[in-house]
Short mmCIF file of C-alpha atoms and ligand atoms in Angstrom, two decimals:
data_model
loop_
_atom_site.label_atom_id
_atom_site.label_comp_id
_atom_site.label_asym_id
_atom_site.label_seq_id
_atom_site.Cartn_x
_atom_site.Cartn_y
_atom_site.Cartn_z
CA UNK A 1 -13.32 24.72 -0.58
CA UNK A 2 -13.55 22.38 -3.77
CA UNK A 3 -11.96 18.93 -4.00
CA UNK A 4 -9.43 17.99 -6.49
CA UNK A 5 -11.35 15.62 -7.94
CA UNK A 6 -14.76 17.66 -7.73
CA UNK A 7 -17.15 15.90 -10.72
CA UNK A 8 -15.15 13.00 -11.56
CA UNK A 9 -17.63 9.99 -11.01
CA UNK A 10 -15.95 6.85 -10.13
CA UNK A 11 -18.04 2.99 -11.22
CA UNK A 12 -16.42 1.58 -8.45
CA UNK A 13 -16.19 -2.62 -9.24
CA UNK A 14 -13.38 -3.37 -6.69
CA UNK A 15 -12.85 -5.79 -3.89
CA UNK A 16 -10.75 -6.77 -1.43
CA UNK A 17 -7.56 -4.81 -0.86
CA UNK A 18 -5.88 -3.63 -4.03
CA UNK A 19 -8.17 -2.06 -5.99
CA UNK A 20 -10.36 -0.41 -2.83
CA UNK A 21 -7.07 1.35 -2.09
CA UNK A 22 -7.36 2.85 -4.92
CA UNK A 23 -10.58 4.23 -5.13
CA UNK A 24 -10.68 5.12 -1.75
CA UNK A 25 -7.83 7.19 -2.30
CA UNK A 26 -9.52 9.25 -5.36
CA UNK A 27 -13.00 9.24 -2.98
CA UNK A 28 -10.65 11.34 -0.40
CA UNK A 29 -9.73 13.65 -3.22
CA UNK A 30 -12.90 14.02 -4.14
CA UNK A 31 -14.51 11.71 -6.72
CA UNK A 32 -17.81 10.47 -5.98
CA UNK A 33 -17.05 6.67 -5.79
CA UNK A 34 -19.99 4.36 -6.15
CA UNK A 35 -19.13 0.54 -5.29
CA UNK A 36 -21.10 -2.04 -7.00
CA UNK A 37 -21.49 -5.01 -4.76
CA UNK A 38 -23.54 -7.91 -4.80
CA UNK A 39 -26.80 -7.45 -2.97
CA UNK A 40 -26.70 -9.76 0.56
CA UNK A 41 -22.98 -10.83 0.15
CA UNK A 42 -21.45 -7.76 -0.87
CA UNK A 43 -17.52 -7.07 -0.54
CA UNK A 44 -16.37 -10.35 0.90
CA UNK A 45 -13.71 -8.68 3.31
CA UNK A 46 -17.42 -7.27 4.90
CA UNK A 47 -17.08 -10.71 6.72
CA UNK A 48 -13.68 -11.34 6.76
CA UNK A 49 -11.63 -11.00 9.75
CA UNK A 50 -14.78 -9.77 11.61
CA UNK A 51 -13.80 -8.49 15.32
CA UNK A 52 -17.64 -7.97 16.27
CA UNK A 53 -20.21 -10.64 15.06
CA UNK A 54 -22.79 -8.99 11.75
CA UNK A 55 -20.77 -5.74 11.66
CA UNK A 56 -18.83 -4.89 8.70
CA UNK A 57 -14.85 -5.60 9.49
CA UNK A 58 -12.31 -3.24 9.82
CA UNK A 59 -10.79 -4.59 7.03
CA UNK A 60 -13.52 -3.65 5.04
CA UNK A 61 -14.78 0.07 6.55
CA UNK A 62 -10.79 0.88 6.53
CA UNK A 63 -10.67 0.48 2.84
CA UNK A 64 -13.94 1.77 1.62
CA UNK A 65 -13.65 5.28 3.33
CA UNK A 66 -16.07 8.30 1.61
CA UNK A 67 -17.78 6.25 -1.08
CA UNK A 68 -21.14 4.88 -2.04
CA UNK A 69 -22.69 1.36 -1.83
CA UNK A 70 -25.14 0.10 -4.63
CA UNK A 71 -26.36 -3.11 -5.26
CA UNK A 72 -26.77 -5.02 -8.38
CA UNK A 73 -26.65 -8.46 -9.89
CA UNK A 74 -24.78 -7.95 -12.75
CA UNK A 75 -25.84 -10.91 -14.19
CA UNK A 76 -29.30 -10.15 -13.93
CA UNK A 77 -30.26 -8.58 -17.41
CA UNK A 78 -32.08 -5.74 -15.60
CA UNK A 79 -29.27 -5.61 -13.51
CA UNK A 80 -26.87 -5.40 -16.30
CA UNK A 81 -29.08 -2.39 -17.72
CA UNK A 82 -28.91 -0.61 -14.89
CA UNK A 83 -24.87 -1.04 -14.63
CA UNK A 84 -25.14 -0.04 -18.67
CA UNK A 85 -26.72 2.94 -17.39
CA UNK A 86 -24.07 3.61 -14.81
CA UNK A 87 -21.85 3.24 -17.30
CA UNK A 88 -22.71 6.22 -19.62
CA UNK A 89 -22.63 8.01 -16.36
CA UNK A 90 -19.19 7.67 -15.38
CA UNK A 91 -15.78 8.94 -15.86
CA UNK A 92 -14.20 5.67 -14.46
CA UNK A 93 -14.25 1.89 -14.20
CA UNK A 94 -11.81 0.32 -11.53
CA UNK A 95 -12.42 -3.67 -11.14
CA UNK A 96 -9.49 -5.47 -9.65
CA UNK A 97 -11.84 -8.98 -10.62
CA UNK A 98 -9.99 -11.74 -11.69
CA UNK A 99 -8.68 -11.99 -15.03
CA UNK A 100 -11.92 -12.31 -17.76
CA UNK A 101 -14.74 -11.92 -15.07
CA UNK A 102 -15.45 -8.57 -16.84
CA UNK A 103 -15.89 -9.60 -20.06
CA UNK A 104 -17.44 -12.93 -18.76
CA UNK A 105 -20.41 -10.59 -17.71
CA UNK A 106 -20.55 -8.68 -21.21
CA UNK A 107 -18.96 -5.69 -20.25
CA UNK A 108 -15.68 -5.86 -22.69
CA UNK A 109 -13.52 -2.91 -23.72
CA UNK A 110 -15.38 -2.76 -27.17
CA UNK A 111 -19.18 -2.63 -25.22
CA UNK A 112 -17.99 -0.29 -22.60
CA UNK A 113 -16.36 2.06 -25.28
CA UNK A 114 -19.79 1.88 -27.16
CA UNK A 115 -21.57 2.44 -24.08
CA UNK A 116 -19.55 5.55 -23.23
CA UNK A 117 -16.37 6.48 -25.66
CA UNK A 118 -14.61 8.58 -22.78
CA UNK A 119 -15.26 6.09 -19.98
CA UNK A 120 -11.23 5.28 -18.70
CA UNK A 121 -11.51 1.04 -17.69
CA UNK A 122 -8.70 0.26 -15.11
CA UNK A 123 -7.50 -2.73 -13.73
CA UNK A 124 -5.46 -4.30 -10.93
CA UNK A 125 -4.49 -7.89 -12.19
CA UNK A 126 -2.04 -10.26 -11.01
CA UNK A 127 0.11 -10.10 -14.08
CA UNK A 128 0.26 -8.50 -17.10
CA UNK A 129 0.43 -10.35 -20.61
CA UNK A 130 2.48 -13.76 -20.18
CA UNK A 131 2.62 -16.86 -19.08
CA UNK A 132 0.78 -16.14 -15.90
CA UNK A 133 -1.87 -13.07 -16.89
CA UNK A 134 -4.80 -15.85 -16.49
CA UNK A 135 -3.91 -16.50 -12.61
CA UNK A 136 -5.95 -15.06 -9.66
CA UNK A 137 -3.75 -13.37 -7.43
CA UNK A 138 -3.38 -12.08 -3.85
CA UNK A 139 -0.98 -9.74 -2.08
CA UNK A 140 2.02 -12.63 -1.32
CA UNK A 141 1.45 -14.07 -4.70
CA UNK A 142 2.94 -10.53 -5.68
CA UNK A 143 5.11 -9.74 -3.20
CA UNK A 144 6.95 -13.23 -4.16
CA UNK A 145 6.81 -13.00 -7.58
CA UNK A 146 8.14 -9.36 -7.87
CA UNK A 147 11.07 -10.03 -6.03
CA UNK A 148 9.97 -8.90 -2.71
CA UNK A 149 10.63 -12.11 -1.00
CA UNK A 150 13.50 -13.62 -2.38
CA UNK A 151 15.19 -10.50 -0.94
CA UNK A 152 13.75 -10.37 2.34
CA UNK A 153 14.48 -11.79 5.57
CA UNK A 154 17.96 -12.79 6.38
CA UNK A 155 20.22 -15.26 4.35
CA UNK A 156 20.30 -17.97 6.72
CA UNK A 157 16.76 -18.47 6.67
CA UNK A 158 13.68 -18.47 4.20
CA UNK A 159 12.75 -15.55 1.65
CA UNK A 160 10.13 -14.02 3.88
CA UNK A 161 7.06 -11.51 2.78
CA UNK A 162 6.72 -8.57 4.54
CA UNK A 163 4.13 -6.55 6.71
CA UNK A 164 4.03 -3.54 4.37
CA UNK A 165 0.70 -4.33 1.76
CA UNK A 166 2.87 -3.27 -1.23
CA UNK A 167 1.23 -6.15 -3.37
CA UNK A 168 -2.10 -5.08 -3.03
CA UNK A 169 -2.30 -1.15 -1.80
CA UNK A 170 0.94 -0.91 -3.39
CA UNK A 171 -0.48 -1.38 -6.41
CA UNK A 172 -3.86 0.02 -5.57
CA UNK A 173 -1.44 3.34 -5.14
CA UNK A 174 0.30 2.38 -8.88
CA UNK A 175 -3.62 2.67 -10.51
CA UNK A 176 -4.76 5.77 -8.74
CA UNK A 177 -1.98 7.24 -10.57
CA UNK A 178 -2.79 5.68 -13.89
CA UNK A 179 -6.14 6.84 -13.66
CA UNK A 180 -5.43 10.67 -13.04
CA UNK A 181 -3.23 10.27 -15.71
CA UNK A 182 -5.58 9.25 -17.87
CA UNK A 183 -7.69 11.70 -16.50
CA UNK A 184 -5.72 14.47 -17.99
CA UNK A 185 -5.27 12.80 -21.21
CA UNK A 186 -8.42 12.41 -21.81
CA UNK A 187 -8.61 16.07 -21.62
CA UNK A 188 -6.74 17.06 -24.56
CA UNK A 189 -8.11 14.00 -26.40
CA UNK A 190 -11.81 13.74 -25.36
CA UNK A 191 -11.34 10.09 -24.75
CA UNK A 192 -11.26 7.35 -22.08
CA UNK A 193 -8.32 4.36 -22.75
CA UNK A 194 -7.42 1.14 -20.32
CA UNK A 195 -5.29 1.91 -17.31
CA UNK A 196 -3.36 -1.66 -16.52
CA UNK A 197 -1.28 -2.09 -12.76
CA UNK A 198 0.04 -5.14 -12.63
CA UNK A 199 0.82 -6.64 -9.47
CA UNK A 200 3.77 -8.50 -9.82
CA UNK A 201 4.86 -5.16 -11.67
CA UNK A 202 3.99 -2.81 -9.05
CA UNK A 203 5.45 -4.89 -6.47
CA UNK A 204 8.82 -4.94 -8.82
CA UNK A 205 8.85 -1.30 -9.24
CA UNK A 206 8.83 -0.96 -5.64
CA UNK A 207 11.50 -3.51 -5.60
CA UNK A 208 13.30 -1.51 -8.41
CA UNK A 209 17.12 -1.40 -6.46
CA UNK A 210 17.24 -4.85 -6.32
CA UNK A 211 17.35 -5.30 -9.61
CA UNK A 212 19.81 -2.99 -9.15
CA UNK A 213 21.95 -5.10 -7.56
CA UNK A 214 21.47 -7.65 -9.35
CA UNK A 215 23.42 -6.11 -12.87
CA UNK A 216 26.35 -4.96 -9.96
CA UNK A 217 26.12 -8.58 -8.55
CA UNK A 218 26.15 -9.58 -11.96
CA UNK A 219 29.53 -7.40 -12.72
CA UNK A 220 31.52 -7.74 -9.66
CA UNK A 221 30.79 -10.55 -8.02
CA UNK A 222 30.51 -9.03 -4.53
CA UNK A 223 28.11 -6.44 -2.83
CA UNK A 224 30.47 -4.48 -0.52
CA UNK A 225 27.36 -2.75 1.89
CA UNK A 226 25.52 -6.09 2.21
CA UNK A 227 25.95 -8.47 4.96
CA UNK A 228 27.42 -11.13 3.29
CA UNK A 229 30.34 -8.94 2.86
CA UNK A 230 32.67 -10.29 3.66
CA UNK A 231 31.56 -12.66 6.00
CA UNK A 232 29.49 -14.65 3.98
CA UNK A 233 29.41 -15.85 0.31
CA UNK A 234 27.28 -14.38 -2.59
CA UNK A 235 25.36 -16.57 -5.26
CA UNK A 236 24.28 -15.82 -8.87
CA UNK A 237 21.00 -14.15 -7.37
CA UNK A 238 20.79 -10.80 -4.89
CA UNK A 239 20.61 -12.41 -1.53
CA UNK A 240 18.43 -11.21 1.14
CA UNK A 241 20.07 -8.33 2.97
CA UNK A 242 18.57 -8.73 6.41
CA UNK A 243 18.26 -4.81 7.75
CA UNK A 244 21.03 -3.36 5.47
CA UNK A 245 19.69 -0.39 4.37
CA UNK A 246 19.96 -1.08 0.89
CA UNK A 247 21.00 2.91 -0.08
CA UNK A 248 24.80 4.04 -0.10
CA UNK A 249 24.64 4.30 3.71
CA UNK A 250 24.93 1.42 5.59
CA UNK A 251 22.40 0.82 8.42
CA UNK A 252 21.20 -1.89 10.83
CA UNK A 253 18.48 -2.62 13.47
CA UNK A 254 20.21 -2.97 16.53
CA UNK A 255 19.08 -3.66 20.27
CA UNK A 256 18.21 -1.09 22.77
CA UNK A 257 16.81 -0.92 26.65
CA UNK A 258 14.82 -3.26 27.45
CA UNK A 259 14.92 -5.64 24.36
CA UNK A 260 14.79 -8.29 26.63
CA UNK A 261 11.12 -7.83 27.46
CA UNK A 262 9.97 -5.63 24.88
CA UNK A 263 10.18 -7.04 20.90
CA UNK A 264 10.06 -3.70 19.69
CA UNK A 265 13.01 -2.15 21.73
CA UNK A 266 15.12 -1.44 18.89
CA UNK A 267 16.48 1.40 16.85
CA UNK A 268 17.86 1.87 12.87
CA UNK A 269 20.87 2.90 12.75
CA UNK A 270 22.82 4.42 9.88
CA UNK A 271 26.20 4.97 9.86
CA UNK A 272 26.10 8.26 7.72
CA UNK A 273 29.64 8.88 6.35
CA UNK A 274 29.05 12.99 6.81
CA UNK A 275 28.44 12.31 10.88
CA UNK A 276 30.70 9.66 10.89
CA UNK A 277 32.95 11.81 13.65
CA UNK A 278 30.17 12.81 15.47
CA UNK A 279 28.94 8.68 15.48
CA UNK A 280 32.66 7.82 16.92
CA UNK A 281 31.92 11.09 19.75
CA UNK A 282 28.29 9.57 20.87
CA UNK A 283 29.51 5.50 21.18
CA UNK A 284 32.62 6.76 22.83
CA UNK A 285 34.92 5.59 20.23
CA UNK A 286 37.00 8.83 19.70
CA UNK A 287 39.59 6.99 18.17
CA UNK A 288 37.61 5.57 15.16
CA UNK A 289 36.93 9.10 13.56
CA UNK A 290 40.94 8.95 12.44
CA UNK A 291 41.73 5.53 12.34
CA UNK A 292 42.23 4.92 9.10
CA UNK A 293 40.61 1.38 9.28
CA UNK A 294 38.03 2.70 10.43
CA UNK A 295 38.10 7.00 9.27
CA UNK A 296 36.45 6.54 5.42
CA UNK A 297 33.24 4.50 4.37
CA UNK A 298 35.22 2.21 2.19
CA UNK A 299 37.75 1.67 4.65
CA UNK A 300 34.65 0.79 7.19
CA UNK A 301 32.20 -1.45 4.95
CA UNK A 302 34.50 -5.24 5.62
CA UNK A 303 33.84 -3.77 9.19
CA UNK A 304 30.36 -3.24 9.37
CA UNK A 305 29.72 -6.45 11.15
CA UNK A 306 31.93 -5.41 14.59
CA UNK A 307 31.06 -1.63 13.71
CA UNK A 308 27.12 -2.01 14.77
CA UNK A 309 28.03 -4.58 17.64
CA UNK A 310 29.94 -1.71 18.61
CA UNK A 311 26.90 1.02 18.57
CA UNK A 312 24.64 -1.69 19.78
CA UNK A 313 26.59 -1.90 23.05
CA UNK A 314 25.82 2.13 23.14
CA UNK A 315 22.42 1.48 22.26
CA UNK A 316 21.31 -0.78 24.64
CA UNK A 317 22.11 1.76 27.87
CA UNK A 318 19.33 3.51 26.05
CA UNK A 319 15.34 3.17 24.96
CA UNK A 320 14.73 3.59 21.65
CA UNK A 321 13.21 6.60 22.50
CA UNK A 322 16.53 8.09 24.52
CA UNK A 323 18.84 7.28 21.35
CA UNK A 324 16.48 8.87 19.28
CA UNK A 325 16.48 12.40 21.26
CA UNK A 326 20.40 12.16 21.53
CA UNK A 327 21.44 11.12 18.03
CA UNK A 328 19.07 13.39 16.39
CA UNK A 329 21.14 16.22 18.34
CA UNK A 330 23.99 15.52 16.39
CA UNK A 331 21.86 14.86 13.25
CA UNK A 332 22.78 10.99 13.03
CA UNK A 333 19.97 9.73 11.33
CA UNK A 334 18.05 6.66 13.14
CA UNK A 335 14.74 5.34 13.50
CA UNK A 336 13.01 3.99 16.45
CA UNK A 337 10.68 0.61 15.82
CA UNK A 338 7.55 1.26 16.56
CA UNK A 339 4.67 -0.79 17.65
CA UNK A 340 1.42 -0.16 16.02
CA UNK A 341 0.50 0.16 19.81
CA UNK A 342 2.57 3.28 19.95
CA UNK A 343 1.48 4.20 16.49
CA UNK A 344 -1.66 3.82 16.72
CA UNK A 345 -1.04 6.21 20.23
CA UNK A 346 1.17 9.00 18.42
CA UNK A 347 -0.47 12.59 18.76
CA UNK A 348 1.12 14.08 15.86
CA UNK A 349 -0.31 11.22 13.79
CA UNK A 350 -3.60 12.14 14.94
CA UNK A 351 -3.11 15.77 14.57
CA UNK A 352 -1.70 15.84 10.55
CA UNK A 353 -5.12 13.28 10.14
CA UNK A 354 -2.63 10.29 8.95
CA UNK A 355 -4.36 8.46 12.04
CA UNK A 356 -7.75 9.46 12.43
CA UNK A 357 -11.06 8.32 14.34
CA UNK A 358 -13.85 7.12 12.54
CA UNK A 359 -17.82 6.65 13.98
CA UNK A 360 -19.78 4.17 12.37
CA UNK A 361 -23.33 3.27 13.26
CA UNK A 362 -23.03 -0.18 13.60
CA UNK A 363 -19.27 -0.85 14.83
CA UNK A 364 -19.25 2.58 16.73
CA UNK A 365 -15.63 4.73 16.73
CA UNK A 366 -12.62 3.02 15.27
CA UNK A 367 -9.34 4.15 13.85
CA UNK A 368 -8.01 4.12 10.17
CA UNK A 369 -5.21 5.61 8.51
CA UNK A 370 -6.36 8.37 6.62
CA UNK A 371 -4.96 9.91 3.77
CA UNK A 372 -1.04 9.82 3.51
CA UNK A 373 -1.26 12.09 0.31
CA UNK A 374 -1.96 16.10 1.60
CA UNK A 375 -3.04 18.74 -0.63
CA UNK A 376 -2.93 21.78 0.40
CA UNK A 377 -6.42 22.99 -1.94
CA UNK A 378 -8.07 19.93 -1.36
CA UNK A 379 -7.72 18.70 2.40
CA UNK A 380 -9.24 14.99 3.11
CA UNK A 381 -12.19 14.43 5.41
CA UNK A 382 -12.42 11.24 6.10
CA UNK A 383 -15.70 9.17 6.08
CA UNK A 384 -17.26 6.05 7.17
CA UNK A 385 -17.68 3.51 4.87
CA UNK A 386 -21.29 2.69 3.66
CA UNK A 387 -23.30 0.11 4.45
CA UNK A 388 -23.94 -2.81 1.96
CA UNK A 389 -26.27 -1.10 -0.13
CA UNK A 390 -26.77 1.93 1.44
CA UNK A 391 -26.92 4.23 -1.49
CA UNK A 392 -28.36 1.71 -3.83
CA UNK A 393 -32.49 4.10 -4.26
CA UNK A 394 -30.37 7.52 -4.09
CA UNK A 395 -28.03 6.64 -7.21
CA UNK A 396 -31.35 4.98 -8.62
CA UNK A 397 -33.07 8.22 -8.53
CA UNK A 398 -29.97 10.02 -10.07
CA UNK A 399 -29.95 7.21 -12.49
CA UNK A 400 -33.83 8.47 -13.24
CA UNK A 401 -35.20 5.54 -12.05
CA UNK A 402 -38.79 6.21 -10.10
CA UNK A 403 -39.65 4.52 -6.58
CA UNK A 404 -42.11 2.21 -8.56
CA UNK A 405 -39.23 1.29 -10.78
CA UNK A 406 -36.60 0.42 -8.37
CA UNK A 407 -38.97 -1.25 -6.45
CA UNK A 408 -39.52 -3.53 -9.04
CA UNK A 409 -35.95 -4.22 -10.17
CA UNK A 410 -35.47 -4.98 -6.04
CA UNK A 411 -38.68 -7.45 -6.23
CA UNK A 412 -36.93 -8.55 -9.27
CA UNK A 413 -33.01 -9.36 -7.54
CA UNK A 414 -31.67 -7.35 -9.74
CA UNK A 415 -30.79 -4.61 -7.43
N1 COA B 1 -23.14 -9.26 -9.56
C1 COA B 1 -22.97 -10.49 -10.09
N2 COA B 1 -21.77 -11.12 -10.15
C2 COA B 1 -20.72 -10.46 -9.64
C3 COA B 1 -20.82 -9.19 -9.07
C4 COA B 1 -22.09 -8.58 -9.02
N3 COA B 1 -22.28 -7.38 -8.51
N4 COA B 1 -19.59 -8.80 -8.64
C5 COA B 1 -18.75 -9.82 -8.93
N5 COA B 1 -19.43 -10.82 -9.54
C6 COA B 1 -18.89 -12.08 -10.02
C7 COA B 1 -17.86 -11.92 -11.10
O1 COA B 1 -18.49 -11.66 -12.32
C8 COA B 1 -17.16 -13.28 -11.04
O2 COA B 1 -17.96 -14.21 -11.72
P1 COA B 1 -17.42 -15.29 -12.80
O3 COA B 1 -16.17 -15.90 -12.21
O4 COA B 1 -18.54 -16.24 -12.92
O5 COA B 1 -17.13 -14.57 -14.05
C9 COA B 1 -17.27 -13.65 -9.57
O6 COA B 1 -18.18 -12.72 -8.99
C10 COA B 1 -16.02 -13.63 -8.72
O7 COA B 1 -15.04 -12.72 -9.14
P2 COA B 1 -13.51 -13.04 -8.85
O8 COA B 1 -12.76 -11.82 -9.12
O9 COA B 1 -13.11 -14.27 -9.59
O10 COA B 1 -13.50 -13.31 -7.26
P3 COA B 1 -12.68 -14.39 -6.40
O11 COA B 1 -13.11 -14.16 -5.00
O12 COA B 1 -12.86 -15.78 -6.90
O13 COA B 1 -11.13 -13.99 -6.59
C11 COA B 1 -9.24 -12.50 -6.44
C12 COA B 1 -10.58 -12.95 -5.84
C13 COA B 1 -8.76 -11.32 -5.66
C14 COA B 1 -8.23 -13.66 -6.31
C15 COA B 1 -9.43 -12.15 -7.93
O14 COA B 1 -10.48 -11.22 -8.03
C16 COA B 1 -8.19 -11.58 -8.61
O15 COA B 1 -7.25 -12.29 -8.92
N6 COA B 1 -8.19 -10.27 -8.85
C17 COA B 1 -7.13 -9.58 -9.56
C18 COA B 1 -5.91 -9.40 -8.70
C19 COA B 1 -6.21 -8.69 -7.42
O16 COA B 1 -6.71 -7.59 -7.37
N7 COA B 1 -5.80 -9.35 -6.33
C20 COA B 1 -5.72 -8.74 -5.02
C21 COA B 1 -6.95 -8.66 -4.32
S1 COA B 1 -6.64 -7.76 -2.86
#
């Protein structure tokens, strides 16, 4: 069976995080991605965060999945030819460089539209046009300037970034998009245009219902499903909301079996208003599903507080696991926390291919996350990541460069 992205050829001029995440993602649907690196240094995360001395890190083979390596100094003039030549050969350009580098090496919009008309150029930057479009940025930069952080953690402590990458893949995810978009366009109008993500903007678009509650903050003074309701006071800014859920259903992290020992013994809870009876049934607190301070959501949310100590002292007679099989009965919706021990360990992970095993000839079998997006024409087989330079004399020779010739350009350092 085909791939979704059968004959779309990627110019692949990422590194790092954000912008790999991206192409790797169009590589597993099917675009042949070839990554430019620099020959001997390559990707920097290739040595970052190494686990086994002289092998490419994880960090690196889990983010370059199913493409191609070439080499080329770019600032070489042979090297730039050959890159020109790469150029009229591809559908795409994805750099995630920092702001200017790409022109800085002669390859602005105006060149690169010369070069190839329908060529589609698309970037992951730090911030769009403003006062800080010239700064290099990495994944906390983003997550704290999009509002991320001021609204995480809890409100007695710092504004705290969190585990989830959604400055860098989050964005990485934002491009992919922009470029299949462009994609299509390009179809009814035969040509390529500049794709832009942000990643202060991604990050805010992720962080979109906090502005949210900012305007309500803004209008009433008072946020009746957050914590600091009303136990606490509210500022002129949305304070962070600790684990309330943030949705029209309140919801806490709350302590099961074994917490003592075990930092991940803990469940989400949400307080559902439709189960709300069945809730009152499980904790033993018949009562509650009539009470009228306690019977409606509105009536419950200056409660919250003594609510989930209430559940917790339920939950902690049980694992996180336990809670989970008996609340899902009922259809009281909860979430266990998971380790990455146990999710790294999950079978049905493994089986959908959202965890899968990887061999690589140097590092030997590892485990990535594979591709979260399934389609059902165009299933995802995921491959290692190549060596630095790996593919360099294959695209050569596709390029219709001869073995004399590449050998030269090699002898040269410009390959
Ligand atoms: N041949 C020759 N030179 C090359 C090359 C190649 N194949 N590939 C890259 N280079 C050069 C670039 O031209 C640039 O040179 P210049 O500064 O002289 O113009 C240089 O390598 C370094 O690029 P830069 O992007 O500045 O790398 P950095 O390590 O200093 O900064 C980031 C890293 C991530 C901070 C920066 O790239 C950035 O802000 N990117 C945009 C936001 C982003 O994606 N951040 C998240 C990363 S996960």
């Amino acid at each position: 069976m085909g791939k979704a992205l059968d004959g779309v050829r990627i110019l692949d001029f990422t590194h790092v995080q954000s912008g790999p995440t991206c192409t790797q993602l169009l590589a597993w649907f099917g675009a042949d991605v070839i990554k430019v690196e620099r020959a001997g240094a390559g990707d920097i995360t290739r040595e970052q965060l190494r686990d086994i001395p002289d092998v490419d890190s994880l960090y690196f083979t889990m983010l370059n999945h199913n493409k191609r390596s070439v080499t080329i100094d770019t600032k070489n003039p042979e090297g730039k030819q050959v890159l020109e030549a790469l150029i009229q050969k591809c559908d795409v350009l994805v750099e995630n460089f920092a702001p200017g580098a790409l022109d800085r090496m002669g390859f602005t919009w105006a060149r690169i539209q010369e070069l190839n008309p329908r060529m589609i150029v698309a970037s992951v930057k730090g911030f769009g046009p403003g006062p800080y479009e010239d700064c290099k940025v990495y994944e906390n930069v983003a997550q704290c300037a999009g509002g991320a952080a001021s609204t995480t953690g809890f409100d007695d402590g710092p504004p705290v970034v969190t585990g989830a990458q959604i400055g860098d893949s989050g964005t990485g995810l934002h491009l992919a998009l922009g470029i299949v978009t462009a994609l299509y366009q390009r179809t009814q109008t035969g040509r390529g245009q500049r794709v832009l993500a942000a990643m202060q903007d991604g990050v805010l678009n992720l962080c979109r219902v906090k502005l949210r509650d900012q305007q309500r903050l803004e209008r009433t003074g008072v946020m009746k499903e957050y914590p600091q309701y009303p136990n606490g006071k509210f500022g002129e800014a949305v304070p962070r909301a600790g684990n309330a859920s943030g949705g029209g259903q309140p919801g806490w992290i709350l302590k099961c079996k074994g917490w003592e020992t075990d930092p991940n013994a803990y469940i989400y809870f949400i307080t559902q208003a439709p189960v709300w009876a069945k809730i009152c049934n499980v904790i033993g607190k018949e009562e509650w599903a009539t009470d009228p301070d306690y019977a409606t959501p509105a009536a419950r949310l200056p409660r919250l507080k003594d609510i989930f100590a209430e559940v917790e002292r339920w939950t902690m007679t049980k694992t996180k696991f336990e809670a989970m099989q008996i609340l899902n009965k009922y259809d009281i919706p909860c979430g266990p926390i998971l380790s990455m021990k146990e999710i790294a360990e999950e079978p049905s992970l493994r089986k959908t291919g959202t965890i899968v095993e990887v061999d690589h000839p140097t590092r030997g079998k590892y485990l990535t996350v594979g591709n979260p997006i399934k389609l059902s024409d165009s299933p995802t087989e995921v491959k290692r990541s190549p060596l630095l330079g790996e593919h360099t004399d294959e695209v050569m020779a596709e390029l219709g460069y001869s073995p004399e010739q590449i050998s030269a350009l090699r002898t040269a350092g410009a390959i």
